[in-house]
mmCIF file with all atom_site columns, C-alpha atoms in Angstrom:
data_model
loop_
_atom_site.group_PDB
_atom_site.id
_atom_site.type_symbol
_atom_site.label_atom_id
_atom_site.label_alt_id
_atom_site.label_comp_id
_atom_site.label_asym_id
_atom_site.label_entity_id
_atom_site.label_seq_id
_atom_site.pdbx_PDB_ins_code
_atom_site.Cartn_x
_atom_site.Cartn_y
_atom_site.Cartn_z
_atom_site.occupancy
_atom_site.B_iso_or_equiv
_atom_site.pdbx_formal_charge
_atom_site.auth_seq_id
_atom_site.auth_comp_id
_atom_site.auth_asym_id
_atom_site.auth_atom_id
_atom_site.pdbx_PDB_model_num
ATOM 1  C CA . UNK A 1 1  ? -12.737 -99.662  -141.803 1.00 94.00 ? 1  UNK A CA 1
ATOM 2  C CA . UNK A 1 2  ? -10.441 -97.942  -139.446 1.00 98.00 ? 2  UNK A CA 1
ATOM 3  C CA . UNK A 1 3  ? -11.028 -96.247  -136.055 1.00 98.00 ? 3  UNK A CA 1
ATOM 4  C CA . UNK A 1 4  ? -8.620  -93.648  -135.009 1.00 98.00 ? 4  UNK A CA 1
ATOM 5  C CA . UNK A 1 5  ? -8.691  -92.039  -131.415 1.00 98.00 ? 5  UNK A CA 1
ATOM 6  C CA . UNK A 1 6  ? -6.588  -89.025  -130.940 1.00 98.00 ? 6  UNK A CA 1
ATOM 7  C CA . UNK A 1 7  ? -6.262  -85.838  -128.872 1.00 96.00 ? 7  UNK A CA 1
ATOM 8  C CA . UNK A 1 8  ? -8.787  -83.387  -130.305 1.00 95.00 ? 8  UNK A CA 1
ATOM 9  C CA . UNK A 1 9  ? -6.576  -80.629  -131.693 1.00 94.00 ? 9  UNK A CA 1
ATOM 10 C CA . UNK A 1 10 ? -6.464  -78.383  -134.842 1.00 94.00 ? 10 UNK A CA 1
ATOM 11 C CA . UNK A 1 11 ? -4.824  -80.107  -137.880 1.00 95.00 ? 11 UNK A CA 1
ATOM 12 C CA . UNK A 1 12 ? -5.208  -83.722  -136.626 1.00 96.00 ? 12 UNK A CA 1
ATOM 13 C CA . UNK A 1 13 ? -7.526  -84.761  -139.266 1.00 96.00 ? 13 UNK A CA 1
ATOM 14 C CA . UNK A 1 14 ? -5.227  -83.267  -141.936 1.00 97.00 ? 14 UNK A CA 1
ATOM 15 C CA . UNK A 1 15 ? -2.314  -85.090  -140.422 1.00 98.00 ? 15 UNK A CA 1
ATOM 16 C CA . UNK A 1 16 ? -4.214  -88.505  -140.474 1.00 98.00 ? 16 UNK A CA 1
ATOM 17 C CA . UNK A 1 17 ? -5.481  -87.996  -144.032 1.00 97.00 ? 17 UNK A CA 1
ATOM 18 C CA . UNK A 1 18 ? -1.913  -87.145  -145.067 1.00 98.00 ? 18 UNK A CA 1
ATOM 19 C CA . UNK A 1 19 ? -0.587  -90.312  -143.449 1.00 98.00 ? 19 UNK A CA 1
ATOM 20 C CA . UNK A 1 20 ? -3.226  -92.346  -145.303 1.00 98.00 ? 20 UNK A CA 1
ATOM 21 C CA . UNK A 1 21 ? -2.449  -90.705  -148.652 1.00 97.00 ? 21 UNK A CA 1
ATOM 22 C CA . UNK A 1 22 ? 1.301   -91.041  -148.298 1.00 97.00 ? 22 UNK A CA 1
ATOM 23 C CA . UNK A 1 23 ? 0.802   -94.798  -148.073 1.00 98.00 ? 23 UNK A CA 1
ATOM 24 C CA . UNK A 1 24 ? -1.184  -94.572  -151.225 1.00 97.00 ? 24 UNK A CA 1
ATOM 25 C CA . UNK A 1 25 ? -4.521  -95.664  -149.847 1.00 98.00 ? 25 UNK A CA 1
ATOM 26 C CA . UNK A 1 26 ? -7.711  -93.981  -150.919 1.00 97.00 ? 26 UNK A CA 1
ATOM 27 C CA . UNK A 1 27 ? -10.197 -92.627  -148.378 1.00 97.00 ? 27 UNK A CA 1
ATOM 28 C CA . UNK A 1 28 ? -13.654 -93.657  -149.472 1.00 97.00 ? 28 UNK A CA 1
ATOM 29 C CA . UNK A 1 29 ? -15.451 -92.218  -146.498 1.00 98.00 ? 29 UNK A CA 1
ATOM 30 C CA . UNK A 1 30 ? -14.811 -90.490  -143.222 1.00 97.00 ? 30 UNK A CA 1
ATOM 31 C CA . UNK A 1 31 ? -16.837 -89.746  -140.070 1.00 97.00 ? 31 UNK A CA 1
ATOM 32 C CA . UNK A 1 32 ? -15.350 -87.646  -137.496 1.00 96.00 ? 32 UNK A CA 1
ATOM 33 C CA . UNK A 1 33 ? -16.490 -86.466  -134.018 1.00 96.00 ? 33 UNK A CA 1
ATOM 34 C CA . UNK A 1 34 ? -15.211 -85.209  -130.702 1.00 94.00 ? 34 UNK A CA 1
ATOM 35 C CA . UNK A 1 35 ? -15.815 -86.809  -127.298 1.00 93.00 ? 35 UNK A CA 1
ATOM 36 C CA . UNK A 1 36 ? -16.792 -85.093  -124.020 1.00 93.00 ? 36 UNK A CA 1
ATOM 37 C CA . UNK A 1 37 ? -13.283 -85.669  -122.827 1.00 94.00 ? 37 UNK A CA 1
ATOM 38 C CA . UNK A 1 38 ? -11.687 -83.636  -125.651 1.00 93.00 ? 38 UNK A CA 1
ATOM 39 C CA . UNK A 1 39 ? -10.550 -86.586  -127.737 1.00 97.00 ? 39 UNK A CA 1
ATOM 40 C CA . UNK A 1 40 ? -11.232 -86.955  -131.506 1.00 96.00 ? 40 UNK A CA 1
ATOM 41 C CA . UNK A 1 41 ? -12.717 -90.140  -132.930 1.00 97.00 ? 41 UNK A CA 1
ATOM 42 C CA . UNK A 1 42 ? -12.612 -90.806  -136.570 1.00 97.00 ? 42 UNK A CA 1
ATOM 43 C CA . UNK A 1 43 ? -13.833 -93.745  -138.646 1.00 98.00 ? 43 UNK A CA 1
ATOM 44 C CA . UNK A 1 44 ? -12.282 -94.100  -142.054 1.00 98.00 ? 44 UNK A CA 1
ATOM 45 C CA . UNK A 1 45 ? -13.245 -96.554  -144.936 1.00 98.00 ? 45 UNK A CA 1
ATOM 46 C CA . UNK A 1 46 ? -10.091 -96.916  -146.938 1.00 98.00 ? 46 UNK A CA 1
ATOM 47 C CA . UNK A 1 47 ? -9.374  -98.625  -150.072 1.00 97.00 ? 47 UNK A CA 1
ATOM 48 C CA . UNK A 1 48 ? -6.108  -100.843 -149.822 1.00 97.00 ? 48 UNK A CA 1
ATOM 49 C CA . UNK A 1 49 ? -4.395  -103.472 -151.938 1.00 97.00 ? 49 UNK A CA 1
ATOM 50 C CA . UNK A 1 50 ? -4.273  -106.170 -149.279 1.00 97.00 ? 50 UNK A CA 1
ATOM 51 C CA . UNK A 1 51 ? -3.970  -106.859 -145.524 1.00 96.00 ? 51 UNK A CA 1
ATOM 52 C CA . UNK A 1 52 ? -0.293  -105.856 -145.529 1.00 97.00 ? 52 UNK A CA 1
ATOM 53 C CA . UNK A 1 53 ? -1.010  -102.608 -147.188 1.00 98.00 ? 53 UNK A CA 1
ATOM 54 C CA . UNK A 1 54 ? -3.694  -101.919 -144.466 1.00 97.00 ? 54 UNK A CA 1
ATOM 55 C CA . UNK A 1 55 ? -1.209  -102.674 -141.741 1.00 97.00 ? 55 UNK A CA 1
ATOM 56 C CA . UNK A 1 56 ? 1.245   -100.175 -143.186 1.00 98.00 ? 56 UNK A CA 1
ATOM 57 C CA . UNK A 1 57 ? -1.577  -97.502  -143.261 1.00 98.00 ? 57 UNK A CA 1
ATOM 58 C CA . UNK A 1 58 ? -2.307  -98.173  -139.588 1.00 98.00 ? 58 UNK A CA 1
ATOM 59 C CA . UNK A 1 59 ? 1.395   -98.170  -138.513 1.00 98.00 ? 59 UNK A CA 1
ATOM 60 C CA . UNK A 1 60 ? 1.711   -94.787  -140.398 1.00 98.00 ? 60 UNK A CA 1
ATOM 61 C CA . UNK A 1 61 ? -1.155  -93.283  -138.531 1.00 98.00 ? 61 UNK A CA 1
ATOM 62 C CA . UNK A 1 62 ? 0.237   -94.500  -135.225 1.00 98.00 ? 62 UNK A CA 1
ATOM 63 C CA . UNK A 1 63 ? 3.394   -92.630  -135.747 1.00 98.00 ? 63 UNK A CA 1
ATOM 64 C CA . UNK A 1 64 ? 1.503   -89.278  -135.569 1.00 98.00 ? 64 UNK A CA 1
ATOM 65 C CA . UNK A 1 65 ? 2.009   -87.334  -132.393 1.00 96.00 ? 65 UNK A CA 1
ATOM 66 C CA . UNK A 1 66 ? -1.116  -87.389  -130.187 1.00 97.00 ? 66 UNK A CA 1
ATOM 67 C CA . UNK A 1 67 ? -2.602  -90.504  -131.756 1.00 98.00 ? 67 UNK A CA 1
ATOM 68 C CA . UNK A 1 68 ? -4.072  -92.624  -128.895 1.00 98.00 ? 68 UNK A CA 1
ATOM 69 C CA . UNK A 1 69 ? -4.949  -95.703  -130.951 1.00 98.00 ? 69 UNK A CA 1
ATOM 70 C CA . UNK A 1 70 ? -5.591  -96.827  -134.545 1.00 98.00 ? 70 UNK A CA 1
ATOM 71 C CA . UNK A 1 71 ? -7.107  -100.115 -135.451 1.00 98.00 ? 71 UNK A CA 1
ATOM 72 C CA . UNK A 1 72 ? -9.257  -102.112 -137.895 1.00 97.00 ? 72 UNK A CA 1
ATOM 73 C CA . UNK A 1 73 ? -12.889 -102.367 -136.824 1.00 95.00 ? 73 UNK A CA 1
#
């Protein structure tokens, strides 16, 4: 399961989803919300091959502009 914190802006969910798909990981579930201080917080359950693959996915997400953090939880 991944937690992604970002600036809350239009298109961010699409950008994150595209980064996950580009690394050939499958999104099993997603839960997305916004915070009072205008940040977006998303939890993704993703299907990956192994830990290295998961780390590739996280690195890909972190490269997106306006991502504050991305980590395994």
